[in-house]
Amino acid sequence: DHLRKLKMMKYFLLPSQLAFLCNFVLSKPVQVCPCSETALHVHFLHLAESEIAVHEGDILLRRGQRSAINCESCLWPKSQDGLVKVPVNISSDFSLTERSWIADALQEVSTLTCVKFVNRTTETDYVYVEHGCWSYFGKIGGRQAVGLMKNGCMDKGAIQHEMNHALGFIHEQARSDRDKFVKIVWEHIMAGNFGKVKSKNLGLPYDYSSVMHYGAYDFSSAPGKPTIVPIPNPSVPIGQREGLSNLDVAKINKLYKCNCCSSVLPKPKGSFSSVNYPSPYPNNSNCLWLIRIRQSKIFLQFETFDLQTSSDCSSDYIKVYNGNSKNSPVLLDKYCGKGPLPSVVASGSTMLVEFATDETVTATGFRASYSQRFKIQVPAPKDFERF
Ligand SMILES: *[C@@H]1O[C@H](CO)[C@@H](O)[C@H](O)[C@H]1NC(C)=O
Ligand SMILES: *[C@@H]1O[C@H](CO)[C@@H](O)[C@H](O)[C@H]1NC(C)=O
Ligand SMILES: *[C@@H]1O[C@H](CO)[C@@H](O)[C@H](O)[C@H]1NC(C)=O
Ligand SMILES: [Zn+2]
């Protein structure tokens, strides 16, 4: 296993990474994004030199920054419309299928946050997706590579993981407060680095289910020997790469000061309801729920339903999409008034529910439940190593 791991590592070390490692070995690490105390940074490194380490295995730390940069430049800028556009160009080396996986993973971020990944046209600062499994940390200016590859680094959550680095996030288990939540088993660690950093945690909790969290056996020296053990309950799952957690979404929205009402429902079944239910829902709200069940179709049912009635449901409405975007095909078009509503089934493993209200009359809202129906056999990219 050790040998296999080393082989994997070699496999993953592309020339640019080797250069990066050499830079680290041969020269002093340099400061990365010396962010100001005033800005919100979840996981922004703003470290003394000695605290920077190669440990963030898949993060390329930039060296040779000339002078202190304003932290705002580590974040992607927000345009007038409140959206944070991140231009992306995917190398022509990727197949159509791989492109569709990448597009799907990025779409989830675009749907749930104010960060919108857009096709690059002529923008100067942009992400260039090439083969590998790494990312720079935050926006570095100009063209910045993000490495992704099939059979190792292309699960939905793995794609989001690398992109999250480019948005400015470090690994969850590197958070300043991690020792309260996990124990690092140093004697089992073969490679990588499990240091912690003086992160700003945005007032949001530690998240075992983050796509930014390493798995229990990542970089282990032998099978069955965990490198990270959650405390106090060692059986809490860590290292999922199925997709953004609710807190991942909340952290992106907080770091980028987005005003988004969105949640992820990642369990095989559950329920959700309008804000304040059964008290009246708020005026002027727009909320999204992304239901995501791995390799299964989704069955959605409204248990109660009471929305303001209007012609064409132009005031308050529910709308359900067959996919993870408002551009996905519509399963249930704008619906309002009192129920009952027809049940809906998504043809794939994601479904998006939108609930919009206008500025006047409100009502009690709705409560809905969902479950999985019909397993679908989709070959999913898996068996990845996390770098
Ligand atoms: C995207 O990258 C390809 C190389 O993979 C390049 O040929 C193309 O010009 C780039 N497009 C943009 C808009 O940057
Ligand atoms: C981005 O480009 C791809 C083709 O490379 C296309 O399929 C997709 O629709 C484009 N997306 C947008 C938002 O224009
Ligand atoms: C919504 O707005 C109306 C009129 O502007 C107001 O009477 C009502 O109390 C508001 N409802 C809520 C839940 O805030
Ligand atoms: Zn990483």
Coordinates of C-alpha atoms and ligand atoms in Angstrom, one line a residue:
D1 CA 0.0 0.0 0.0
H2 CA 2.8 2.3 0.8
L3 CA 4.4 1.6 -2.5
R4 CA 1.1 2.1 -4.2
K5 CA 0.7 5.4 -2.5
L6 CA 4.1 6.5 -3.5
K7 CA 3.4 5.5 -7.1
M8 CA 0.1 7.4 -6.9
M9 CA 2.0 10.4 -5.7
K10 CA 4.5 10.2 -8.5
Y11 CA 1.7 9.9 -10.8
F12 CA 0.2 13.0 -9.5
L13 CA 3.3 15.1 -9.5
L14 CA 3.3 16.8 -12.7
P15 CA 6.1 19.1 -13.8
S16 CA 4.5 22.2 -12.4
Q17 CA 4.1 20.5 -9.0
L18 CA 7.6 19.3 -9.0
A19 CA 8.7 22.9 -9.6
F20 CA 6.5 23.9 -6.7
L21 CA 8.0 21.3 -4.4
C22 CA 11.5 22.4 -5.5
N23 CA 10.6 26.0 -4.7
F24 CA 9.6 24.9 -1.3
V25 CA 12.6 22.8 -0.6
L26 CA 15.1 25.2 -2.1
S27 CA 13.8 28.5 -0.9
K28 CA 12.1 30.0 2.0
P29 CA 8.3 29.8 1.8
V30 CA 6.8 33.1 1.2
Q31 CA 3.8 34.7 2.6
V32 CA 0.5 34.0 1.0
C33 CA -2.3 36.4 0.9
P34 CA -1.5 38.5 3.9
C35 CA -5.1 39.3 4.5
S36 CA -6.2 42.1 6.6
E37 CA -7.9 41.4 9.9
T38 CA -10.9 43.3 8.9
A39 CA -11.9 41.2 6.0
L40 CA -13.9 38.1 6.4
H41 CA -11.8 35.0 5.8
V42 CA -13.0 31.7 6.6
H43 CA -9.8 29.9 6.0
F44 CA -7.6 32.6 4.8
L45 CA -4.1 31.9 5.5
H46 CA -2.5 34.9 6.9
L47 CA 0.6 33.6 8.4
A48 CA 4.0 34.2 9.5
E49 CA 6.4 32.6 7.2
S50 CA 7.2 29.8 9.5
E51 CA 3.6 28.7 9.6
I52 CA 3.3 28.2 5.9
A53 CA 4.0 24.6 5.0
V54 CA 3.9 22.3 2.1
H55 CA 1.3 20.5 4.0
E56 CA -1.7 21.7 2.1
G57 CA -0.9 18.9 -0.4
D58 CA -2.9 20.1 -3.3
I59 CA -2.6 23.8 -2.8
L60 CA 0.1 25.6 -4.8
L61 CA 1.3 28.4 -2.7
R62 CA 2.5 31.3 -4.7
R63 CA 6.0 32.4 -4.1
G64 CA 7.7 35.6 -4.9
Q65 CA 5.0 38.0 -4.1
R66 CA 6.6 41.3 -4.5
S67 CA 4.9 43.3 -1.9
A68 CA 2.1 43.1 0.5
I69 CA -1.0 42.7 -1.5
N70 CA -4.4 43.9 -0.4
C71 CA -6.4 40.9 0.7
E72 CA -9.2 41.8 -1.6
S73 CA -7.0 40.7 -4.4
C74 CA -7.1 37.1 -3.0
L75 CA -10.9 37.1 -3.5
W76 CA -12.6 37.1 -6.9
P77 CA -14.2 40.5 -7.3
K78 CA -17.9 41.1 -7.1
S79 CA -19.5 43.0 -10.0
Q80 CA -22.2 45.6 -9.7
D81 CA -25.0 43.0 -9.9
G82 CA -23.7 41.4 -6.7
L83 CA -22.4 38.3 -8.5
V84 CA -18.8 37.0 -8.2
K85 CA -17.9 35.9 -11.7
V86 CA -15.1 33.4 -11.9
P87 CA -14.0 32.9 -15.6
V88 CA -13.0 29.3 -16.4
N89 CA -11.4 27.7 -19.4
I90 CA -11.1 24.0 -19.5
S91 CA -8.1 22.6 -21.4
S92 CA -9.0 21.0 -24.7
D93 CA -7.3 17.8 -23.3
F94 CA -10.5 16.9 -21.5
S95 CA -13.2 14.8 -23.1
L96 CA -16.8 15.8 -23.5
T97 CA -17.8 13.5 -20.6
E98 CA -15.1 15.0 -18.3
R99 CA -16.3 18.5 -19.3
S100 CA -19.8 17.6 -18.4
W101 CA -18.7 16.4 -14.9
I102 CA -16.8 19.5 -14.3
A103 CA -19.6 21.7 -15.6
D104 CA -22.1 19.9 -13.3
A105 CA -20.0 20.3 -10.2
L106 CA -19.4 24.0 -10.9
Q107 CA -23.1 24.5 -11.7
E108 CA -23.9 23.4 -8.1
V109 CA -21.7 26.2 -6.7
S110 CA -23.2 28.7 -9.2
T111 CA -26.7 27.7 -8.2
L112 CA -26.3 27.9 -4.5
T113 CA -24.0 30.9 -4.0
C114 CA -23.3 34.2 -5.7
V115 CA -20.1 32.8 -7.1
K116 CA -20.8 32.1 -10.8
F117 CA -18.4 30.1 -12.9
V118 CA -18.6 31.5 -16.4
N119 CA -16.9 30.5 -19.6
R120 CA -13.8 32.7 -20.1
T121 CA -13.8 35.0 -23.1
T122 CA -11.1 37.6 -22.7
E123 CA -10.8 38.1 -18.9
T124 CA -7.3 38.5 -17.6
D125 CA -7.8 36.7 -14.3
Y126 CA -9.2 33.2 -14.8
V127 CA -9.0 29.6 -13.9
Y128 CA -7.5 27.2 -16.4
V129 CA -8.4 23.6 -15.7
E130 CA -5.7 21.1 -16.7
H131 CA -4.7 17.6 -15.7
G132 CA -3.6 17.1 -12.2
C133 CA -5.1 17.4 -8.7
W134 CA -4.2 20.7 -7.1
S135 CA -5.1 24.3 -6.9
Y136 CA -3.7 27.6 -6.0
F137 CA -5.1 29.2 -3.0
G138 CA -7.4 32.2 -3.7
K139 CA -7.1 34.3 -6.8
I140 CA -3.5 34.9 -7.8
G141 CA -4.1 37.1 -10.8
G142 CA -3.7 36.2 -14.5
R143 CA -4.2 32.6 -15.6
Q144 CA -4.2 30.2 -12.7
A145 CA -4.3 26.5 -13.1
V146 CA -6.6 24.1 -11.3
G147 CA -5.7 20.4 -11.7
L148 CA -8.4 17.8 -12.1
M149 CA -8.3 14.3 -13.5
K150 CA -10.3 11.3 -14.1
N151 CA -9.8 8.2 -11.8
G152 CA -8.6 10.2 -8.9
C153 CA -9.7 13.7 -8.9
M154 CA -13.0 14.1 -10.6
D155 CA -15.8 13.2 -8.2
K156 CA -18.2 16.1 -7.9
G157 CA -16.9 16.9 -4.5
A158 CA -13.2 16.6 -5.6
I159 CA -13.8 19.2 -8.4
Q160 CA -15.6 21.5 -5.9
H161 CA -12.7 20.9 -3.4
E162 CA -10.1 22.2 -5.9
M163 CA -12.2 25.1 -7.0
N164 CA -12.9 26.0 -3.4
H165 CA -9.1 26.4 -2.9
A166 CA -9.2 28.8 -5.8
L167 CA -12.0 30.7 -4.1
G168 CA -9.8 31.0 -1.0
F169 CA -10.5 28.0 1.3
I170 CA -8.0 25.8 3.0
H171 CA -8.6 22.2 4.2
E172 CA -11.2 21.9 6.9
Q173 CA -8.9 19.9 9.2
A174 CA -6.4 22.7 9.0
R175 CA -8.7 25.2 10.8
S176 CA -7.3 26.8 13.8
D177 CA -9.9 25.1 16.1
R178 CA -9.5 21.6 14.6
D179 CA -8.0 20.0 17.7
K180 CA -11.3 20.3 19.4
F181 CA -12.9 18.2 16.6
V182 CA -10.2 15.8 15.3
K183 CA -7.1 14.0 16.5
I184 CA -4.2 13.9 14.1
V185 CA -2.5 10.5 14.3
W186 CA 1.0 11.7 13.4
E187 CA 2.6 8.2 13.6
H188 CA 0.3 6.9 10.8
I189 CA 1.0 9.8 8.4
M190 CA 3.1 8.8 5.4
A191 CA 3.1 12.1 3.5
G192 CA 1.1 15.2 3.1
N193 CA 1.0 17.7 5.9
F194 CA -1.6 17.9 8.6
G195 CA -0.6 21.2 10.2
K196 CA -3.1 23.7 11.2
V197 CA -3.2 27.3 10.3
K198 CA -4.4 30.6 11.9
S199 CA -7.6 30.6 10.0
K200 CA -10.4 32.9 10.2
N201 CA -13.4 30.7 10.7
L202 CA -16.2 33.2 9.8
G203 CA -18.2 32.3 12.9
L204 CA -19.3 29.1 11.2
P205 CA -18.9 25.7 12.7
Y206 CA -16.3 23.0 12.1
D207 CA -17.7 20.7 9.4
Y208 CA -16.9 17.0 9.3
S209 CA -19.0 16.7 6.1
S210 CA -17.2 19.4 4.2
V211 CA -15.7 18.6 0.8
M212 CA -12.6 20.4 2.2
H213 CA -12.1 17.7 4.9
Y214 CA -9.6 15.0 4.4
G215 CA -10.8 11.4 4.8
A216 CA -9.8 9.3 7.9
Y217 CA -7.2 7.2 6.0
D218 CA -5.8 9.8 3.6
F219 CA -2.0 9.7 3.5
S220 CA -1.9 6.7 5.8
S221 CA 1.2 4.6 6.0
A222 CA -0.7 1.4 6.2
P223 CA -4.1 0.0 5.6
G224 CA -6.5 0.4 8.5
K225 CA -4.4 3.0 10.2
P226 CA -6.3 6.3 10.3
T227 CA -4.5 9.6 10.0
I228 CA -7.5 11.6 11.3
V229 CA -9.8 10.5 14.0
P230 CA -12.9 12.6 14.8
I231 CA -13.4 13.3 18.5
P232 CA -15.2 12.4 20.6
N233 CA -17.0 10.0 18.2
P234 CA -14.4 8.4 16.0
S235 CA -17.0 6.9 13.7
V236 CA -18.3 10.3 12.4
P237 CA -17.7 10.1 8.6
I238 CA -15.2 12.5 7.1
G239 CA -13.8 13.1 3.6
Q240 CA -17.0 12.9 1.5
R241 CA -16.6 14.0 -2.1
E242 CA -20.2 13.7 -3.2
G243 CA -20.8 17.4 -3.2
L244 CA -20.9 20.6 -1.2
S245 CA -22.2 20.4 2.3
N246 CA -24.6 22.9 3.6
L247 CA -21.8 24.5 5.5
D248 CA -19.6 24.6 2.5
V249 CA -22.3 26.6 0.8
A250 CA -22.8 28.9 3.8
K251 CA -19.1 29.5 4.0
I252 CA -18.8 30.5 0.3
N253 CA -21.8 32.8 0.8
K254 CA -20.3 34.4 3.9
L255 CA -16.8 34.8 2.5
Y256 CA -18.1 36.5 -0.6
K257 CA -20.8 38.4 1.4
C258 CA -23.6 36.9 -0.7
N259 CA -27.2 37.3 0.3
C260 CA -28.4 33.8 -0.7
C261 CA -31.1 31.7 0.8
S262 CA -30.0 28.2 -0.2
S263 CA -29.5 24.8 1.3
V264 CA -28.4 21.4 0.3
L265 CA -30.3 18.3 1.2
P266 CA -27.7 15.5 0.8
K267 CA -29.4 12.7 2.7
P268 CA -31.3 9.8 1.0
K269 CA -34.5 11.1 2.5
G270 CA -35.7 14.1 4.5
S271 CA -38.1 17.0 4.7
F272 CA -38.0 20.8 4.5
S273 CA -40.4 23.7 4.8
S274 CA -40.7 27.3 4.0
V275 CA -39.1 29.8 6.4
N276 CA -41.0 30.2 9.7
Y277 CA -43.4 27.5 8.8
P278 CA -46.2 27.2 9.9
S279 CA -46.0 30.9 10.7
P280 CA -46.3 33.2 7.6
Y281 CA -43.2 33.1 5.3
P282 CA -41.4 36.4 4.8
N283 CA -42.1 38.9 2.0
N284 CA -39.5 39.3 -0.7
S285 CA -37.7 36.1 -0.3
N286 CA -36.2 33.6 -2.8
C287 CA -35.0 30.3 -1.4
L288 CA -33.5 27.3 -3.1
W289 CA -33.2 23.7 -1.9
L290 CA -30.9 21.4 -3.8
I291 CA -31.8 17.8 -3.2
R292 CA -28.9 15.5 -4.0
I293 CA -29.1 11.7 -3.7
R294 CA -26.2 9.7 -4.9
Q295 CA -27.1 7.4 -7.8
S296 CA -30.8 7.5 -7.2
K297 CA -33.9 9.3 -8.6
I298 CA -35.6 11.7 -6.3
F299 CA -39.3 11.6 -5.3
L300 CA -40.7 14.8 -3.9
Q301 CA -44.1 15.2 -2.2
F302 CA -45.7 18.3 -0.7
E303 CA -47.4 17.5 2.6
T304 CA -49.0 20.9 3.1
F305 CA -49.2 23.8 0.8
D306 CA -50.6 27.3 1.2
L307 CA -49.3 30.2 -0.8
Q308 CA -50.7 33.5 -1.9
T309 CA -53.0 33.0 -4.9
S310 CA -52.2 35.2 -7.9
S311 CA -52.9 34.9 -11.6
D312 CA -50.1 32.9 -13.3
C313 CA -48.6 32.6 -9.8
S314 CA -46.6 35.7 -10.5
S315 CA -46.6 36.8 -6.9
D316 CA -45.5 33.8 -4.7
Y317 CA -44.7 30.5 -6.1
I318 CA -43.0 27.1 -6.0
K319 CA -41.1 25.8 -9.0
V320 CA -39.3 22.5 -9.3
Y321 CA -36.4 21.8 -11.7
N322 CA -35.1 18.5 -13.0
G323 CA -31.5 19.1 -12.2
N324 CA -29.2 21.4 -10.3
S325 CA -29.9 24.7 -12.0
K326 CA -32.7 27.1 -12.8
N327 CA -31.8 26.4 -16.4
S328 CA -32.6 22.7 -15.9
P329 CA -35.8 21.4 -17.4
V330 CA -38.9 22.3 -15.3
L331 CA -40.6 19.5 -13.5
L332 CA -43.3 21.6 -11.9
D333 CA -43.9 25.1 -13.2
K334 CA -44.9 28.0 -11.0
Y335 CA -47.5 26.8 -8.6
C336 CA -49.4 28.7 -5.9
G337 CA -52.6 28.8 -3.9
K338 CA -53.6 25.9 -1.9
G339 CA -52.6 22.3 -2.5
P340 CA -52.7 19.4 -3.1
L341 CA -49.8 19.4 -5.5
P342 CA -48.8 16.5 -7.8
S343 CA -45.8 14.5 -6.6
V344 CA -42.7 14.9 -8.8
V345 CA -39.8 12.6 -9.7
A346 CA -36.5 13.7 -11.0
S347 CA -34.9 11.7 -13.7
G348 CA -31.5 12.1 -12.2
S349 CA -29.9 12.5 -8.8
T350 CA -30.5 16.2 -8.3
M351 CA -33.6 18.2 -8.0
L352 CA -33.9 22.0 -7.4
V353 CA -36.8 23.5 -5.5
E354 CA -37.4 27.3 -5.7
F355 CA -39.7 29.2 -3.5
A356 CA -40.2 32.9 -4.3
T357 CA -42.3 35.5 -2.7
D358 CA -43.2 39.1 -3.5
E359 CA -43.5 42.1 -1.3
T360 CA -47.1 41.8 -0.1
V361 CA -49.4 39.1 1.1
T362 CA -47.9 36.0 2.7
A363 CA -49.4 32.7 4.0
T364 CA -48.3 29.7 6.0
G365 CA -46.2 28.2 3.2
F366 CA -45.4 24.6 2.7
R367 CA -43.8 21.5 4.0
A368 CA -42.3 18.8 1.7
S369 CA -40.6 15.5 2.0
Y370 CA -38.4 13.6 -0.4
S371 CA -37.0 10.1 -0.7
Q372 CA -35.1 8.0 -3.2
R373 CA -36.7 6.0 -5.8
F374 CA -35.2 3.7 -8.4
K375 CA -31.5 3.3 -8.1
I376 CA -29.8 4.5 -11.2
Q377 CA -26.6 3.0 -12.5
V378 CA -24.4 5.8 -13.4
P379 CA -20.7 5.1 -13.7
A380 CA -19.4 7.7 -11.3
P381 CA -15.8 8.8 -11.2
K382 CA -14.4 7.5 -7.9
D383 CA -11.5 6.0 -6.1
F384 CA -9.7 9.2 -5.7
E385 CA -6.7 10.3 -3.7
R386 CA -6.9 13.6 -2.1
F387 CA -4.2 16.1 -2.7
Ligands
LIG1 C1 -8.9 27.7 -23.6 O1 -7.8 26.9 -23.6 C2 -7.5 26.3 -24.9 C3 -6.3 25.4 -24.7 O2 -6.7 24.3 -24.0 C4 -7.1 27.4 -25.8 O3 -6.8 26.9 -27.1 C5 -8.2 28.4 -25.9 O4 -7.9 29.5 -26.7 C6 -8.6 28.9 -24.6 N1 -9.8 29.8 -24.7 C7 -10.0 30.8 -23.9 C8 -11.2 31.6 -24.2 O5 -9.2 31.2 -23.1
LIG2 C1 -19.6 27.2 -22.0 O1 -19.0 26.6 -23.1 C2 -19.5 25.2 -23.3 C3 -18.7 24.7 -24.5 O2 -17.3 24.7 -24.3 C4 -20.9 25.2 -23.6 O3 -21.4 23.9 -23.7 C5 -21.7 25.9 -22.4 O4 -23.0 26.0 -22.7 C6 -21.1 27.3 -22.2 N1 -21.7 27.8 -21.0 C7 -22.2 29.0 -21.0 C8 -22.8 29.4 -19.7 O5 -22.2 29.7 -21.9
LIG3 C1 -45.7 41.3 4.2 O1 -46.0 42.7 3.8 C2 -47.3 43.1 4.1 C3 -47.6 44.4 3.5 O2 -46.5 45.1 3.0 C4 -47.5 43.1 5.6 O3 -48.8 43.5 6.0 C5 -47.2 41.7 6.2 O4 -47.3 41.7 7.6 C6 -45.8 41.2 5.7 N1 -45.7 39.8 6.1 C7 -44.7 39.4 6.8 C8 -44.6 37.9 7.2 O5 -43.7 40.1 7.1
ZN4 ZN -7.1 20.3 -1.0

